[in-house]
């Protein structure tokens, strides 16, 4: 199968077909490049990684880009002041990547 068909199939399976045309073209060209250099298996892994890092994977609706720059967020408070925060983690059960916290600094041998 050619790159366009592979990415189409992956986008359908992974994002329910929400992958934007711009991201689709980028992933297709990357897939083709890696396929020529390192083979089908590596190209497929790279394509999957790119799709799951796209905005379309992390939403449940269509992503619409406006082309407008985002306004900078306002800095809240003085950074020198102490503060307290309440962190609430609500897990539905099971393992969902949206609710997964992975330690980074204590697991050097895993990353």
Tab-separated table of N, CA and C in Angstrom:
chain	number	residue	atom	x	y	z
A	1	UNK	N	0.842	-1.198	0.000
A	1	UNK	CA	0.000	0.000	0.000
A	1	UNK	C	0.877	1.248	0.000
A	2	UNK	N	0.400	2.289	-0.644
A	2	UNK	CA	1.168	3.529	-0.682
A	2	UNK	C	0.958	4.310	0.618
A	3	UNK	N	1.772	5.358	0.794
A	3	UNK	CA	1.755	6.139	2.029
A	3	UNK	C	0.386	6.739	2.300
A	4	UNK	N	-0.274	7.251	1.276
A	4	UNK	CA	-1.582	7.881	1.465
A	4	UNK	C	-2.599	6.885	2.010
A	5	UNK	N	-2.589	5.661	1.506
A	5	UNK	CA	-3.543	4.648	1.971
A	5	UNK	C	-3.240	4.214	3.398
A	6	UNK	N	-1.961	4.044	3.718
A	6	UNK	CA	-1.572	3.640	5.069
A	6	UNK	C	-2.005	4.699	6.073
A	7	UNK	N	-1.716	5.969	5.782
A	7	UNK	CA	-2.068	7.053	6.699
A	7	UNK	C	-3.586	7.213	6.776
A	8	UNK	N	-4.271	7.027	5.669
A	8	UNK	CA	-5.736	7.081	5.690
A	8	UNK	C	-6.297	6.012	6.626
A	9	UNK	N	-5.791	4.797	6.520
A	9	UNK	CA	-6.255	3.705	7.366
A	9	UNK	C	-5.946	3.972	8.839
A	10	UNK	N	-4.733	4.431	9.122
A	10	UNK	CA	-4.358	4.743	10.507
A	10	UNK	C	-5.213	5.885	11.060
A	11	UNK	N	-5.429	6.925	10.260
A	11	UNK	CA	-6.231	8.060	10.710
A	11	UNK	C	-7.659	7.632	11.001
A	12	UNK	N	-8.176	6.730	10.199
A	12	UNK	CA	-9.534	6.229	10.427
A	12	UNK	C	-9.598	5.438	11.730
A	13	UNK	N	-8.611	4.587	11.960
A	13	UNK	CA	-8.600	3.760	13.165
A	13	UNK	C	-8.295	4.557	14.426
A	14	UNK	N	-7.337	5.469	14.343
A	14	UNK	CA	-6.848	6.136	15.547
A	14	UNK	C	-7.617	7.417	15.868
A	15	UNK	N	-8.027	8.178	14.851
A	15	UNK	CA	-8.698	9.461	15.107
A	15	UNK	C	-10.115	9.504	14.551
A	16	UNK	N	-10.645	8.389	14.154
A	16	UNK	CA	-11.988	8.329	13.550
A	16	UNK	C	-12.106	9.245	12.343
A	17	UNK	N	-11.012	9.400	11.620
A	17	UNK	CA	-11.021	10.203	10.393
A	17	UNK	C	-10.924	11.694	10.608
A	18	UNK	N	-10.605	12.155	11.822
A	18	UNK	CA	-10.539	13.591	12.105
A	18	UNK	C	-9.202	14.227	11.733
A	19	UNK	N	-8.236	13.466	11.296
A	19	UNK	CA	-6.901	14.008	11.010
A	19	UNK	C	-6.992	15.060	9.906
A	20	UNK	N	-6.494	16.263	10.198
A	20	UNK	CA	-6.586	17.368	9.236
A	20	UNK	C	-5.734	17.087	8.005
A	21	UNK	N	-6.052	17.757	6.923
A	21	UNK	CA	-5.320	17.559	5.674
A	21	UNK	C	-3.853	17.945	5.825
A	22	UNK	N	-3.590	19.039	6.536
A	22	UNK	CA	-2.200	19.488	6.734
A	22	UNK	C	-1.398	18.440	7.508
A	23	UNK	N	-1.968	17.917	8.599
A	23	UNK	CA	-1.270	16.888	9.379
A	23	UNK	C	-1.159	15.588	8.598
A	24	UNK	N	-2.181	15.279	7.832
A	24	UNK	CA	-2.166	14.061	7.005
A	24	UNK	C	-1.006	14.120	6.002
A	25	UNK	N	-0.851	15.254	5.330
A	25	UNK	CA	0.228	15.407	4.344
A	25	UNK	C	1.598	15.337	4.999
A	26	UNK	N	1.731	15.961	6.163
A	26	UNK	CA	3.006	15.924	6.890
A	26	UNK	C	3.355	14.498	7.293
A	27	UNK	N	2.394	13.772	7.818
A	27	UNK	CA	2.643	12.394	8.251
A	27	UNK	C	2.899	11.482	7.056
A	28	UNK	N	2.190	11.710	5.955
A	28	UNK	CA	2.432	10.915	4.747
A	28	UNK	C	3.856	11.104	4.238
A	29	UNK	N	4.319	12.351	4.182
A	29	UNK	CA	5.675	12.592	3.676
A	29	UNK	C	6.723	12.012	4.620
A	30	UNK	N	6.484	12.110	5.916
A	30	UNK	CA	7.412	11.528	6.884
A	30	UNK	C	7.418	10.015	6.768
A	31	UNK	N	6.234	9.417	6.624
A	31	UNK	CA	6.126	7.965	6.468
A	31	UNK	C	6.917	7.511	5.242
A	32	UNK	N	6.731	8.200	4.112
A	32	UNK	CA	7.424	7.820	2.881
A	32	UNK	C	8.935	7.933	3.036
A	33	UNK	N	9.379	8.994	3.685
A	33	UNK	CA	10.811	9.204	3.887
A	33	UNK	C	11.416	8.107	4.770
A	34	UNK	N	10.761	7.827	5.904
A	34	UNK	CA	11.269	6.795	6.814
A	34	UNK	C	11.171	5.419	6.156
A	35	UNK	N	10.117	5.177	5.392
A	35	UNK	CA	9.946	3.906	4.685
A	35	UNK	C	11.131	3.653	3.747
A	36	UNK	N	11.546	4.682	3.008
A	36	UNK	CA	12.666	4.540	2.080
A	36	UNK	C	13.989	4.346	2.791
A	37	UNK	N	14.140	4.951	3.973
A	37	UNK	CA	15.421	4.888	4.682
A	37	UNK	C	15.531	3.690	5.629
A	38	UNK	N	14.414	3.362	6.337
A	38	UNK	CA	14.520	2.375	7.411
A	38	UNK	C	13.552	1.208	7.297
A	39	UNK	N	12.619	1.255	6.362
A	39	UNK	CA	11.711	0.124	6.174
A	39	UNK	C	10.305	0.372	6.679
A	40	UNK	N	9.447	-0.581	6.356
A	40	UNK	CA	8.014	-0.452	6.622
A	40	UNK	C	7.679	-0.414	8.111
A	41	UNK	N	8.278	-1.305	8.893
A	41	UNK	CA	7.935	-1.391	10.314
A	41	UNK	C	8.258	-0.099	11.054
A	42	UNK	N	9.443	0.454	10.830
A	42	UNK	CA	9.829	1.703	11.477
A	42	UNK	C	8.958	2.851	11.000
A	43	UNK	N	8.657	2.887	9.705
A	43	UNK	CA	7.809	3.941	9.161
A	43	UNK	C	6.420	3.897	9.779
A	44	UNK	N	5.890	2.706	9.979
A	44	UNK	CA	4.581	2.554	10.593
A	44	UNK	C	4.593	3.034	12.045
A	45	UNK	N	5.639	2.721	12.773
A	45	UNK	CA	5.758	3.180	14.164
A	45	UNK	C	5.837	4.700	14.230
A	46	UNK	N	6.624	5.297	13.341
A	46	UNK	CA	6.753	6.754	13.324
A	46	UNK	C	5.408	7.398	12.991
A	47	UNK	N	4.703	6.856	12.028
A	47	UNK	CA	3.387	7.394	11.655
A	47	UNK	C	2.415	7.310	12.821
A	48	UNK	N	2.412	6.199	13.525
A	48	UNK	CA	1.526	6.050	14.683
A	48	UNK	C	1.872	7.061	15.761
A	49	UNK	N	3.157	7.260	16.017
A	49	UNK	CA	3.576	8.231	17.022
A	49	UNK	C	3.166	9.647	16.631
A	50	UNK	N	3.300	9.986	15.359
A	50	UNK	CA	2.907	11.314	14.905
A	50	UNK	C	1.399	11.518	15.017
A	51	UNK	N	0.630	10.508	14.691
A	51	UNK	CA	-0.828	10.641	14.770
A	51	UNK	C	-1.273	10.813	16.218
A	52	UNK	N	-0.716	10.035	17.130
A	52	UNK	CA	-1.155	10.158	18.525
A	52	UNK	C	-0.631	11.424	19.188
A	53	UNK	N	0.300	12.114	18.563
A	53	UNK	CA	0.747	13.403	19.107
A	53	UNK	C	0.056	14.578	18.426
A	54	UNK	N	-0.889	14.305	17.536
A	54	UNK	CA	-1.618	15.368	16.840
A	54	UNK	C	-2.793	15.852	17.686
A	55	UNK	N	-3.248	17.082	17.468
A	55	UNK	CA	-4.413	17.583	18.211
A	55	UNK	C	-5.675	16.756	17.946
A	56	UNK	N	-5.783	16.196	16.772
A	56	UNK	CA	-6.974	15.427	16.427
A	56	UNK	C	-7.118	14.166	17.273
A	57	UNK	N	-6.011	13.620	17.733
A	57	UNK	CA	-6.062	12.432	18.586
A	57	UNK	C	-6.578	12.794	19.975
A	58	UNK	N	-6.268	13.998	20.438
A	58	UNK	CA	-6.578	14.405	21.801
A	58	UNK	C	-7.896	15.152	21.923
A	59	UNK	N	-8.716	15.131	20.894
A	59	UNK	CA	-10.018	15.782	20.953
A	59	UNK	C	-11.086	14.811	20.482
A	60	UNK	N	-12.323	15.177	20.761
A	60	UNK	CA	-13.428	14.337	20.310
A	60	UNK	C	-14.257	15.040	19.241
A	61	UNK	N	-13.776	16.172	18.779
A	61	UNK	CA	-14.471	16.888	17.714
A	61	UNK	C	-13.440	17.342	16.685
A	62	UNK	N	-13.902	17.957	15.617
A	62	UNK	CA	-12.991	18.423	14.582
A	62	UNK	C	-12.153	19.585	15.083
A	63	UNK	N	-10.882	19.594	14.714
A	63	UNK	CA	-9.983	20.683	15.072
A	63	UNK	C	-10.035	21.706	13.953
A	64	UNK	N	-10.319	22.936	14.312
A	64	UNK	CA	-10.371	23.999	13.301
A	64	UNK	C	-9.280	25.007	13.605
A	65	UNK	N	-8.374	25.198	12.665
A	65	UNK	CA	-7.332	26.191	12.841
A	65	UNK	C	-7.798	27.503	12.230
A	66	UNK	N	-7.529	28.601	12.937
A	66	UNK	CA	-7.974	29.907	12.457
A	66	UNK	C	-6.859	30.659	11.759
A	67	UNK	N	-5.621	30.303	12.039
A	67	UNK	CA	-4.495	31.030	11.471
A	67	UNK	C	-4.148	32.275	12.270
A	68	UNK	N	-4.940	32.580	13.288
A	68	UNK	CA	-4.685	33.754	14.116
A	68	UNK	C	-3.750	33.388	15.261
A	69	UNK	N	-2.918	34.340	15.626
A	69	UNK	CA	-2.010	34.118	16.745
A	69	UNK	C	-2.797	34.183	18.051
A	70	UNK	N	-2.428	33.357	18.997
A	70	UNK	CA	-3.077	33.386	20.305
A	70	UNK	C	-2.594	34.596	21.080
A	71	UNK	N	-3.482	35.170	21.828
A	71	UNK	CA	-3.078	36.291	22.672
A	71	UNK	C	-2.309	35.731	23.862
A	72	UNK	N	-1.271	36.446	24.295
A	72	UNK	CA	-0.478	35.944	25.421
A	72	UNK	C	-1.317	35.927	26.695
A	73	UNK	N	-1.109	34.905	27.511
A	73	UNK	CA	-1.856	34.809	28.759
A	73	UNK	C	-1.280	35.781	29.783
A	74	UNK	N	-2.138	36.229	30.651
A	74	UNK	CA	-1.746	37.183	31.679
A	74	UNK	C	-1.117	36.430	32.827
A	75	UNK	N	0.017	36.936	33.305
A	75	UNK	CA	0.696	36.297	34.415
A	75	UNK	C	-0.116	36.532	35.681
A	76	UNK	N	-0.429	35.461	36.376
A	76	UNK	CA	-1.255	35.553	37.582
A	76	UNK	C	-0.375	35.686	38.813
A	77	UNK	N	-0.476	36.816	39.469
A	77	UNK	CA	0.217	37.015	40.734
A	77	UNK	C	1.718	37.170	40.610
A	78	UNK	N	2.332	37.314	41.743
A	78	UNK	CA	3.775	37.475	41.845
A	78	UNK	C	4.401	36.102	42.043
A	79	UNK	N	5.398	35.789	41.276
A	79	UNK	CA	6.026	34.474	41.382
A	79	UNK	C	6.819	34.298	42.665
A	80	UNK	N	7.153	35.387	43.339
A	80	UNK	CA	7.899	35.302	44.593
A	80	UNK	C	7.003	34.987	45.785
A	81	UNK	N	5.699	35.168	45.637
A	81	UNK	CA	4.772	34.896	46.726
A	81	UNK	C	4.499	33.404	46.838
A	82	UNK	N	4.368	32.934	48.081
A	82	UNK	CA	4.026	31.536	48.287
A	82	UNK	C	2.546	31.340	48.009
A	83	UNK	N	2.197	30.142	47.617
A	83	UNK	CA	0.798	29.834	47.376
A	83	UNK	C	0.553	28.369	47.691
A	84	UNK	N	-0.700	28.031	47.841
A	84	UNK	CA	-1.104	26.648	48.048
A	84	UNK	C	-2.021	26.269	46.897
A	85	UNK	N	-1.977	25.019	46.521
A	85	UNK	CA	-2.829	24.544	45.442
A	85	UNK	C	-3.482	23.236	45.850
A	86	UNK	N	-4.676	23.046	45.386
A	86	UNK	CA	-5.369	21.775	45.577
A	86	UNK	C	-5.342	21.066	44.227
A	87	UNK	N	-4.822	19.862	44.220
A	87	UNK	CA	-4.774	19.074	42.994
A	87	UNK	C	-5.768	17.945	43.154
A	88	UNK	N	-6.707	17.882	42.247
A	88	UNK	CA	-7.763	16.881	42.296
A	88	UNK	C	-7.619	15.981	41.079
A	89	UNK	N	-7.421	14.715	41.309
A	89	UNK	CA	-7.293	13.757	40.213
A	89	UNK	C	-8.475	12.805	40.304
A	90	UNK	N	-9.262	12.796	39.261
A	90	UNK	CA	-10.433	11.933	39.222
A	90	UNK	C	-10.208	10.885	38.148
A	91	UNK	N	-10.014	9.670	38.572
A	91	UNK	CA	-9.806	8.588	37.624
A	91	UNK	C	-11.078	7.775	37.475
A	92	UNK	N	-11.446	7.483	36.265
A	92	UNK	CA	-12.671	6.742	35.991
A	92	UNK	C	-12.461	5.248	36.192
A	93	UNK	N	-11.234	4.832	36.345
A	93	UNK	CA	-10.937	3.410	36.410
A	93	UNK	C	-10.269	2.996	35.110
A	94	UNK	N	-9.515	1.962	35.157
A	94	UNK	CA	-8.797	1.549	33.961
A	94	UNK	C	-7.607	2.458	33.721
A	95	UNK	N	-6.953	2.266	32.626
A	95	UNK	CA	-5.785	3.078	32.301
A	95	UNK	C	-6.075	3.846	31.029
A	96	UNK	N	-6.222	5.141	31.162
A	96	UNK	CA	-6.493	6.018	30.034
A	96	UNK	C	-5.345	7.015	29.961
A	97	UNK	N	-4.786	7.223	28.790
A	97	UNK	CA	-3.616	8.097	28.668
A	97	UNK	C	-3.907	9.531	29.094
A	98	UNK	N	-5.183	9.939	29.070
A	98	UNK	CA	-5.519	11.292	29.517
A	98	UNK	C	-5.353	11.434	31.029
A	99	UNK	N	-5.417	10.339	31.772
A	99	UNK	CA	-5.380	10.393	33.225
A	99	UNK	C	-4.145	9.706	33.797
A	100	UNK	N	-3.131	9.536	33.004
A	100	UNK	CA	-1.955	8.811	33.449
A	100	UNK	C	-0.834	9.775	33.815
A	101	UNK	N	-0.284	9.614	34.991
A	101	UNK	CA	0.868	10.389	35.428
A	101	UNK	C	2.061	9.440	35.461
A	102	UNK	N	3.119	9.811	34.790
A	102	UNK	CA	4.310	8.963	34.747
A	102	UNK	C	5.467	9.705	35.388
A	103	UNK	N	6.113	9.113	36.379
A	103	UNK	CA	7.279	9.776	36.980
A	103	UNK	C	8.411	9.843	35.961
A	104	UNK	N	9.100	10.944	35.944
A	104	UNK	CA	10.171	11.119	34.972
A	104	UNK	C	11.539	11.069	35.634
A	105	UNK	N	11.731	11.855	36.654
A	105	UNK	CA	13.071	11.980	37.236
A	105	UNK	C	13.496	10.769	38.063
A	106	UNK	N	12.548	9.941	38.497
A	106	UNK	CA	12.932	8.789	39.305
A	106	UNK	C	13.046	7.503	38.487
A	107	UNK	N	12.794	7.571	37.194
A	107	UNK	CA	12.813	6.366	36.361
A	107	UNK	C	13.728	6.537	35.170
A	108	UNK	N	14.963	6.934	35.423
A	108	UNK	CA	15.895	7.182	34.333
A	108	UNK	C	16.133	5.963	33.452
A	109	UNK	N	16.069	4.771	34.056
A	109	UNK	CA	16.329	3.578	33.259
A	109	UNK	C	15.150	3.190	32.354
A	110	UNK	N	13.981	3.804	32.550
A	110	UNK	CA	12.818	3.493	31.727
A	110	UNK	C	12.686	4.402	30.528
A	111	UNK	N	13.268	5.587	30.574
A	111	UNK	CA	13.092	6.563	29.500
A	111	UNK	C	14.328	6.720	28.667
